[in-house]
Amino acid sequence: MRKLTRRAALAVGASGVALTVVGWGSDARAAAKEAADEVAKFTGGKTAEQGKISIELPEIAENGNTVPLTVSVNAPMTADNYVSDVLVVSEGNPNPGMITFHFTPLSGKAEAQTRIRLAATQNIVVVAKTSGGQFYIGQKQVKVTIGGCGG
Amino acid sequence: MAEKPRLKLPKEAKKGDIIEIKTLIPHIMESGQRKDKDGKTIPRKIINKFTAEFNGKPVFSATIEPAVAANPYLQFTAKVEESGTFKFSWTDDDGTVTTAEEQITVA
């Protein structure tokens, strides 16, 4: 299939990039700071409470080009109190922002799944905002064998 | 890039059900981080926004960065109280908007 050849091509590309990925590793502290800045921008400086967030990621992602990610927030989804926005931030990619999900009471559940790219082993940070202005935060580590941010 | 998006959602549901919706659009999602053979950066070209509406009311949307994998896949839920039409849209960096619609009967 066409897709398989594309994957294969990407894998070959990624192996050539291994050195660059190691280079990013030394910037890990800077990346974590950028991620924290991104979170602060989202919360407007308010403190986010730990909990209510579940993050599903493989423990080890062999190929960082496409990693399934499911985020869910255990909070009510009623017309006057619901989870409105969920920010997903990377501590180890070239850019901290990954995706922001926007929910409404019509969503029914504050839960979404997508597929992300990971440059290296890192923490994924998820911050949820409710319509009432409360913030919740959670994080999860994911180990990456082959980084997936191109080269 | 005008390949058709793929949608998966039930055709029928009961009033008040929370249904699952799966969407995928074929797209390269060029991150802007990669370099070509001559070492020049390949310009970024991604789907940067997705929206889902039901009977004109917003259900779910996403602001997308280059950290989302090629052929962006999104799975989410919707609470349905009436029959109607879901409308989905994907916005490309170049301004192109691709849309798709799907009907659901709610009893």
mmCIF file of C-alpha atoms in Angstrom:
data_model
loop_
_atom_site.group_PDB
_atom_site.id
_atom_site.type_symbol
_atom_site.label_atom_id
_atom_site.label_comp_id
_atom_site.label_asym_id
_atom_site.label_seq_id
_atom_site.Cartn_x
_atom_site.Cartn_y
_atom_site.Cartn_z
ATOM 1 C CA MET A 1 0.000 0.000 0.000
ATOM 2 C CA ARG A 2 0.954 3.591 -0.583
ATOM 3 C CA LYS A 3 0.886 4.313 3.151
ATOM 4 C CA LEU A 4 3.413 1.597 3.934
ATOM 5 C CA THR A 5 5.948 2.911 1.492
ATOM 6 C CA ARG A 6 5.532 6.355 2.980
ATOM 7 C CA ARG A 7 6.084 4.991 6.485
ATOM 8 C CA ALA A 8 9.165 3.147 5.332
ATOM 9 C CA ALA A 9 10.507 6.294 3.726
ATOM 10 C CA LEU A 10 9.930 8.232 6.939
ATOM 11 C CA ALA A 11 11.671 5.568 9.015
ATOM 12 C CA VAL A 12 14.759 5.797 6.831
ATOM 13 C CA GLY A 13 14.640 9.586 7.136
ATOM 14 C CA ALA A 14 14.275 9.384 10.901
ATOM 15 C CA SER A 15 17.316 7.166 11.369
ATOM 16 C CA GLY A 16 19.405 9.798 9.628
ATOM 17 C CA VAL A 17 18.104 12.322 12.110
ATOM 18 C CA ALA A 18 19.095 10.450 15.259
ATOM 19 C CA LEU A 19 22.026 12.794 15.819
ATOM 20 C CA THR A 20 19.831 15.882 15.670
ATOM 21 C CA VAL A 21 17.500 14.313 18.210
ATOM 22 C CA VAL A 22 20.396 13.833 20.623
ATOM 23 C CA GLY A 23 21.119 17.518 20.102
ATOM 24 C CA TRP A 24 17.594 18.408 21.210
ATOM 25 C CA GLY A 25 18.085 16.313 24.341
ATOM 26 C CA SER A 26 20.621 18.832 25.656
ATOM 27 C CA ASP A 27 17.948 21.506 25.231
ATOM 28 C CA ALA A 28 15.573 19.557 27.447
ATOM 29 C CA ARG A 29 15.657 22.133 30.221
ATOM 30 C CA ALA A 30 14.864 24.977 27.821
ATOM 31 C CA ALA A 31 12.018 22.945 26.328
ATOM 32 C CA ALA A 32 10.532 22.278 29.780
ATOM 33 C CA LYS A 33 10.673 26.020 30.487
ATOM 34 C CA GLU A 34 8.927 26.760 27.162
ATOM 35 C CA ALA A 35 6.273 24.196 28.036
ATOM 36 C CA ALA A 36 5.749 25.842 31.444
ATOM 37 C CA ASP A 37 5.420 29.239 29.709
ATOM 38 C CA GLU A 38 2.810 27.783 27.356
ATOM 39 C CA VAL A 39 0.838 26.447 30.335
ATOM 40 C CA ALA A 40 1.071 29.818 32.126
ATOM 41 C CA LYS A 41 -0.230 31.572 29.010
ATOM 42 C CA PHE A 42 -3.203 29.189 28.954
ATOM 43 C CA THR A 43 -4.065 29.528 32.666
ATOM 44 C CA GLY A 44 -3.356 33.266 32.764
ATOM 45 C CA GLY A 45 -1.037 32.626 35.692
ATOM 46 C CA LYS A 46 -3.709 30.861 37.789
ATOM 47 C CA THR A 47 -2.712 27.727 39.679
ATOM 48 C CA ALA A 48 -3.906 24.488 38.135
ATOM 49 C CA GLU A 49 -5.012 21.731 40.497
ATOM 50 C CA GLN A 50 -3.487 18.255 40.040
ATOM 51 C CA GLY A 51 -5.983 15.559 39.091
ATOM 52 C CA LYS A 52 -9.187 14.842 37.145
ATOM 53 C CA ILE A 53 -7.137 14.313 33.987
ATOM 54 C CA SER A 54 -6.331 10.973 32.449
ATOM 55 C CA ILE A 55 -3.762 10.666 29.673
ATOM 56 C CA GLU A 56 -3.468 7.482 27.651
ATOM 57 C CA LEU A 57 -0.178 7.066 25.816
ATOM 58 C CA PRO A 58 1.909 4.007 25.074
ATOM 59 C CA GLU A 59 4.656 3.555 27.681
ATOM 60 C CA ILE A 60 7.181 3.155 24.873
ATOM 61 C CA ALA A 61 6.557 4.643 21.436
ATOM 62 C CA GLU A 62 8.779 2.854 18.946
ATOM 63 C CA ASN A 63 8.072 5.358 16.197
ATOM 64 C CA GLY A 64 7.604 8.976 17.211
ATOM 65 C CA ASN A 65 6.001 9.821 13.867
ATOM 66 C CA THR A 66 2.568 8.764 15.007
ATOM 67 C CA VAL A 67 1.700 8.059 18.626
ATOM 68 C CA PRO A 68 -1.919 7.596 19.762
ATOM 69 C CA LEU A 69 -2.949 9.979 22.541
ATOM 70 C CA THR A 70 -6.250 9.966 24.431
ATOM 71 C CA VAL A 71 -7.085 12.689 26.918
ATOM 72 C CA SER A 72 -10.118 12.695 29.170
ATOM 73 C CA VAL A 73 -11.213 14.996 31.963
ATOM 74 C CA ASN A 74 -13.401 13.612 34.707
ATOM 75 C CA ALA A 75 -15.641 16.654 35.223
ATOM 76 C CA PRO A 76 -19.308 17.499 34.613
ATOM 77 C CA MET A 77 -20.425 18.554 31.121
ATOM 78 C CA THR A 78 -23.613 20.503 31.885
ATOM 79 C CA ALA A 79 -24.806 23.709 30.231
ATOM 80 C CA ASP A 80 -23.533 25.920 33.055
ATOM 81 C CA ASN A 81 -20.450 23.942 34.138
ATOM 82 C CA TYR A 82 -18.315 22.178 31.571
ATOM 83 C CA VAL A 83 -14.760 21.620 30.441
ATOM 84 C CA SER A 84 -14.236 24.212 27.707
ATOM 85 C CA ASP A 85 -10.598 23.850 26.636
ATOM 86 C CA VAL A 86 -7.892 21.219 27.003
ATOM 87 C CA LEU A 87 -4.292 22.135 26.142
ATOM 88 C CA VAL A 88 -1.709 19.458 25.311
ATOM 89 C CA VAL A 89 1.929 20.530 25.711
ATOM 90 C CA SER A 90 5.194 18.773 24.883
ATOM 91 C CA GLU A 91 8.346 19.109 27.005
ATOM 92 C CA GLY A 92 10.612 17.604 24.368
ATOM 93 C CA ASN A 93 9.510 18.723 20.896
ATOM 94 C CA PRO A 94 10.889 21.702 18.944
ATOM 95 C CA ASN A 95 7.670 23.594 19.794
ATOM 96 C CA PRO A 96 5.757 23.145 23.069
ATOM 97 C CA GLY A 97 2.204 23.485 21.672
ATOM 98 C CA MET A 98 0.721 20.239 20.305
ATOM 99 C CA ILE A 99 -3.045 20.571 20.124
ATOM 100 C CA THR A 100 -5.876 22.278 21.989
ATOM 101 C CA PHE A 101 -9.284 20.608 22.180
ATOM 102 C CA HIS A 102 -12.330 22.860 22.567
ATOM 103 C CA PHE A 103 -15.435 21.249 24.065
ATOM 104 C CA THR A 104 -19.025 22.412 24.550
ATOM 105 C CA PRO A 105 -21.905 20.940 26.588
ATOM 106 C CA LEU A 106 -22.931 19.248 23.301
ATOM 107 C CA SER A 107 -19.673 17.263 23.415
ATOM 108 C CA GLY A 108 -21.236 15.099 26.131
ATOM 109 C CA LYS A 109 -17.819 14.074 27.440
ATOM 110 C CA ALA A 110 -14.519 15.934 27.738
ATOM 111 C CA GLU A 111 -12.636 13.235 25.917
ATOM 112 C CA ALA A 112 -10.701 13.209 22.642
ATOM 113 C CA GLN A 113 -8.165 11.107 20.831
ATOM 114 C CA THR A 114 -5.580 12.033 18.215
ATOM 115 C CA ARG A 115 -2.151 10.949 16.962
ATOM 116 C CA ILE A 116 0.905 13.018 17.804
ATOM 117 C CA ARG A 117 4.558 13.340 16.826
ATOM 118 C CA LEU A 118 7.238 12.985 19.484
ATOM 119 C CA ALA A 119 10.858 14.038 18.902
ATOM 120 C CA ALA A 120 12.268 12.258 21.955
ATOM 121 C CA THR A 121 11.451 10.686 25.324
ATOM 122 C CA GLN A 122 9.586 13.339 27.252
ATOM 123 C CA ASN A 123 6.686 14.418 29.455
ATOM 124 C CA ILE A 124 3.337 15.337 27.981
ATOM 125 C CA VAL A 125 1.460 17.933 30.029
ATOM 126 C CA VAL A 126 -2.313 18.353 29.788
ATOM 127 C CA VAL A 127 -4.194 21.329 31.240
ATOM 128 C CA ALA A 128 -7.988 21.576 31.321
ATOM 129 C CA LYS A 129 -10.035 24.746 31.751
ATOM 130 C CA THR A 130 -13.661 24.725 32.904
ATOM 131 C CA SER A 131 -16.344 27.247 31.975
ATOM 132 C CA GLY A 132 -16.205 28.356 35.618
ATOM 133 C CA GLY A 133 -12.525 29.307 35.274
ATOM 134 C CA GLN A 134 -10.996 26.357 37.154
ATOM 135 C CA PHE A 135 -7.842 24.661 35.909
ATOM 136 C CA TYR A 136 -6.689 21.057 36.252
ATOM 137 C CA ILE A 137 -3.313 19.672 35.256
ATOM 138 C CA GLY A 138 -1.855 16.226 34.635
ATOM 139 C CA GLN A 139 1.255 14.773 33.005
ATOM 140 C CA LYS A 140 2.634 11.537 31.701
ATOM 141 C CA GLN A 141 6.028 10.379 30.495
ATOM 142 C CA VAL A 142 6.451 8.600 27.179
ATOM 143 C CA LYS A 143 9.636 6.910 25.998
ATOM 144 C CA VAL A 144 10.446 7.296 22.299
ATOM 145 C CA THR A 145 12.742 4.967 20.365
ATOM 146 C CA ILE A 146 12.817 6.851 17.044
ATOM 147 C CA GLY A 147 11.959 10.564 17.056
ATOM 148 C CA GLY A 148 9.363 11.850 14.640
ATOM 149 C CA CYS A 149 9.945 15.471 13.838
ATOM 150 C CA GLY A 150 11.564 15.105 10.460
ATOM 151 C CA GLY A 151 15.024 16.263 9.596
ATOM 152 C CA MET B 1 -4.514 17.729 -1.401
ATOM 153 C CA ALA B 2 -8.178 17.534 -2.151
ATOM 154 C CA GLU B 3 -8.522 13.994 -0.899
ATOM 155 C CA LYS B 4 -11.803 13.177 0.782
ATOM 156 C CA PRO B 5 -11.967 13.129 4.588
ATOM 157 C CA ARG B 6 -13.118 9.906 6.235
ATOM 158 C CA LEU B 7 -15.899 9.912 8.825
ATOM 159 C CA LYS B 8 -17.250 7.236 11.124
ATOM 160 C CA LEU B 9 -20.323 7.834 13.257
ATOM 161 C CA PRO B 10 -23.611 6.018 13.848
ATOM 162 C CA LYS B 11 -26.538 6.625 11.447
ATOM 163 C CA GLU B 12 -29.060 6.279 14.283
ATOM 164 C CA ALA B 13 -29.113 6.997 18.007
ATOM 165 C CA LYS B 14 -31.506 7.344 20.924
ATOM 166 C CA LYS B 15 -32.326 10.788 22.314
ATOM 167 C CA GLY B 16 -29.721 11.773 24.891
ATOM 168 C CA ASP B 17 -27.115 9.244 23.701
ATOM 169 C CA ILE B 18 -23.456 10.179 23.693
ATOM 170 C CA ILE B 19 -22.124 8.996 20.347
ATOM 171 C CA GLU B 20 -18.538 8.517 19.219
ATOM 172 C CA ILE B 21 -17.270 10.312 16.100
ATOM 173 C CA LYS B 22 -14.050 9.435 14.290
ATOM 174 C CA THR B 23 -12.567 11.680 11.605
ATOM 175 C CA LEU B 24 -9.452 11.522 9.439
ATOM 176 C CA ILE B 25 -8.287 13.721 6.593
ATOM 177 C CA PRO B 26 -5.423 12.748 4.286
ATOM 178 C CA HIS B 27 -2.769 15.472 4.669
ATOM 179 C CA ILE B 28 1.027 15.564 4.764
ATOM 180 C CA MET B 29 1.159 17.827 7.879
ATOM 181 C CA GLU B 30 4.546 19.227 6.858
ATOM 182 C CA SER B 31 5.983 20.354 10.200
ATOM 183 C CA GLY B 32 8.313 23.111 9.004
ATOM 184 C CA GLN B 33 11.139 21.324 10.866
ATOM 185 C CA ARG B 34 12.286 19.070 8.040
ATOM 186 C CA LYS B 35 15.037 19.938 5.578
ATOM 187 C CA ASP B 36 15.301 18.897 1.937
ATOM 188 C CA LYS B 37 18.390 17.367 0.262
ATOM 189 C CA ASP B 38 20.040 20.792 -0.073
ATOM 190 C CA GLY B 39 19.575 21.576 3.612
ATOM 191 C CA LYS B 40 16.787 24.073 2.991
ATOM 192 C CA THR B 41 13.875 24.003 5.416
ATOM 193 C CA ILE B 42 10.692 22.661 3.844
ATOM 194 C CA PRO B 43 7.987 25.253 4.613
ATOM 195 C CA ARG B 44 5.279 24.376 7.111
ATOM 196 C CA LYS B 45 1.943 23.242 5.661
ATOM 197 C CA ILE B 46 -0.539 21.731 8.075
ATOM 198 C CA ILE B 47 -4.216 21.510 8.897
ATOM 199 C CA ASN B 48 -4.338 24.085 11.700
ATOM 200 C CA LYS B 49 -7.997 23.919 12.701
ATOM 201 C CA PHE B 50 -10.813 21.397 12.879
ATOM 202 C CA THR B 51 -14.435 22.109 13.774
ATOM 203 C CA ALA B 52 -17.536 19.985 14.285
ATOM 204 C CA GLU B 53 -21.062 21.438 14.395
ATOM 205 C CA PHE B 54 -24.439 19.815 14.889
ATOM 206 C CA ASN B 55 -27.442 21.645 13.416
ATOM 207 C CA GLY B 56 -25.326 24.803 13.367
ATOM 208 C CA LYS B 57 -24.237 24.580 17.010
ATOM 209 C CA PRO B 58 -20.576 23.988 17.941
ATOM 210 C CA VAL B 59 -19.877 20.506 19.334
ATOM 211 C CA PHE B 60 -16.108 20.201 19.308
ATOM 212 C CA SER B 61 -13.119 21.890 17.719
ATOM 213 C CA ALA B 62 -9.347 21.665 17.847
ATOM 214 C CA THR B 63 -6.455 24.069 17.356
ATOM 215 C CA ILE B 64 -3.767 21.979 15.714
ATOM 216 C CA GLU B 65 0.016 22.424 15.761
ATOM 217 C CA PRO B 66 2.699 20.643 13.683
ATOM 218 C CA ALA B 67 3.024 18.118 16.559
ATOM 219 C CA VAL B 68 -0.039 16.309 15.189
ATOM 220 C CA ALA B 69 0.849 13.363 12.949
ATOM 221 C CA ALA B 70 0.272 13.203 9.185
ATOM 222 C CA ASN B 71 -3.318 12.404 8.132
ATOM 223 C CA PRO B 72 -4.715 14.059 11.275
ATOM 224 C CA TYR B 73 -7.070 11.779 13.155
ATOM 225 C CA LEU B 74 -9.546 13.067 15.707
ATOM 226 C CA GLN B 75 -11.963 11.080 17.805
ATOM 227 C CA PHE B 76 -14.475 12.766 20.114
ATOM 228 C CA THR B 77 -18.059 12.478 21.368
ATOM 229 C CA ALA B 78 -21.352 14.293 20.886
ATOM 230 C CA LYS B 79 -24.578 14.263 22.876
ATOM 231 C CA VAL B 80 -27.551 14.075 20.495
ATOM 232 C CA GLU B 81 -31.054 15.205 21.479
ATOM 233 C CA GLU B 82 -32.590 15.502 17.980
ATOM 234 C CA SER B 83 -32.119 14.335 14.403
ATOM 235 C CA GLY B 84 -29.919 16.491 12.263
ATOM 236 C CA THR B 85 -26.686 17.095 10.404
ATOM 237 C CA PHE B 86 -23.125 17.094 11.567
ATOM 238 C CA LYS B 87 -20.860 19.433 9.659
ATOM 239 C CA PHE B 88 -17.085 19.077 9.861
ATOM 240 C CA SER B 89 -14.398 21.425 8.556
ATOM 241 C CA TRP B 90 -10.624 21.294 8.210
ATOM 242 C CA THR B 91 -8.612 24.486 7.617
ATOM 243 C CA ASP B 92 -5.261 24.296 5.804
ATOM 244 C CA ASP B 93 -2.386 26.774 6.368
ATOM 245 C CA ASP B 94 -2.966 27.968 2.778
ATOM 246 C CA GLY B 95 -6.532 28.961 3.663
ATOM 247 C CA THR B 96 -8.271 26.024 1.946
ATOM 248 C CA VAL B 97 -11.238 24.748 3.929
ATOM 249 C CA THR B 98 -12.456 21.182 3.355
ATOM 250 C CA THR B 99 -15.910 20.324 4.640
ATOM 251 C CA ALA B 100 -17.969 17.159 5.068
ATOM 252 C CA GLU B 101 -21.469 16.424 6.333
ATOM 253 C CA GLU B 102 -23.225 13.428 7.854
ATOM 254 C CA GLN B 103 -26.866 12.903 8.857
ATOM 255 C CA ILE B 104 -28.065 11.185 12.010
ATOM 256 C CA THR B 105 -31.577 10.042 12.936
ATOM 257 C CA VAL B 106 -32.388 10.377 16.621
ATOM 258 C CA ALA B 107 -35.477 8.610 17.962
#
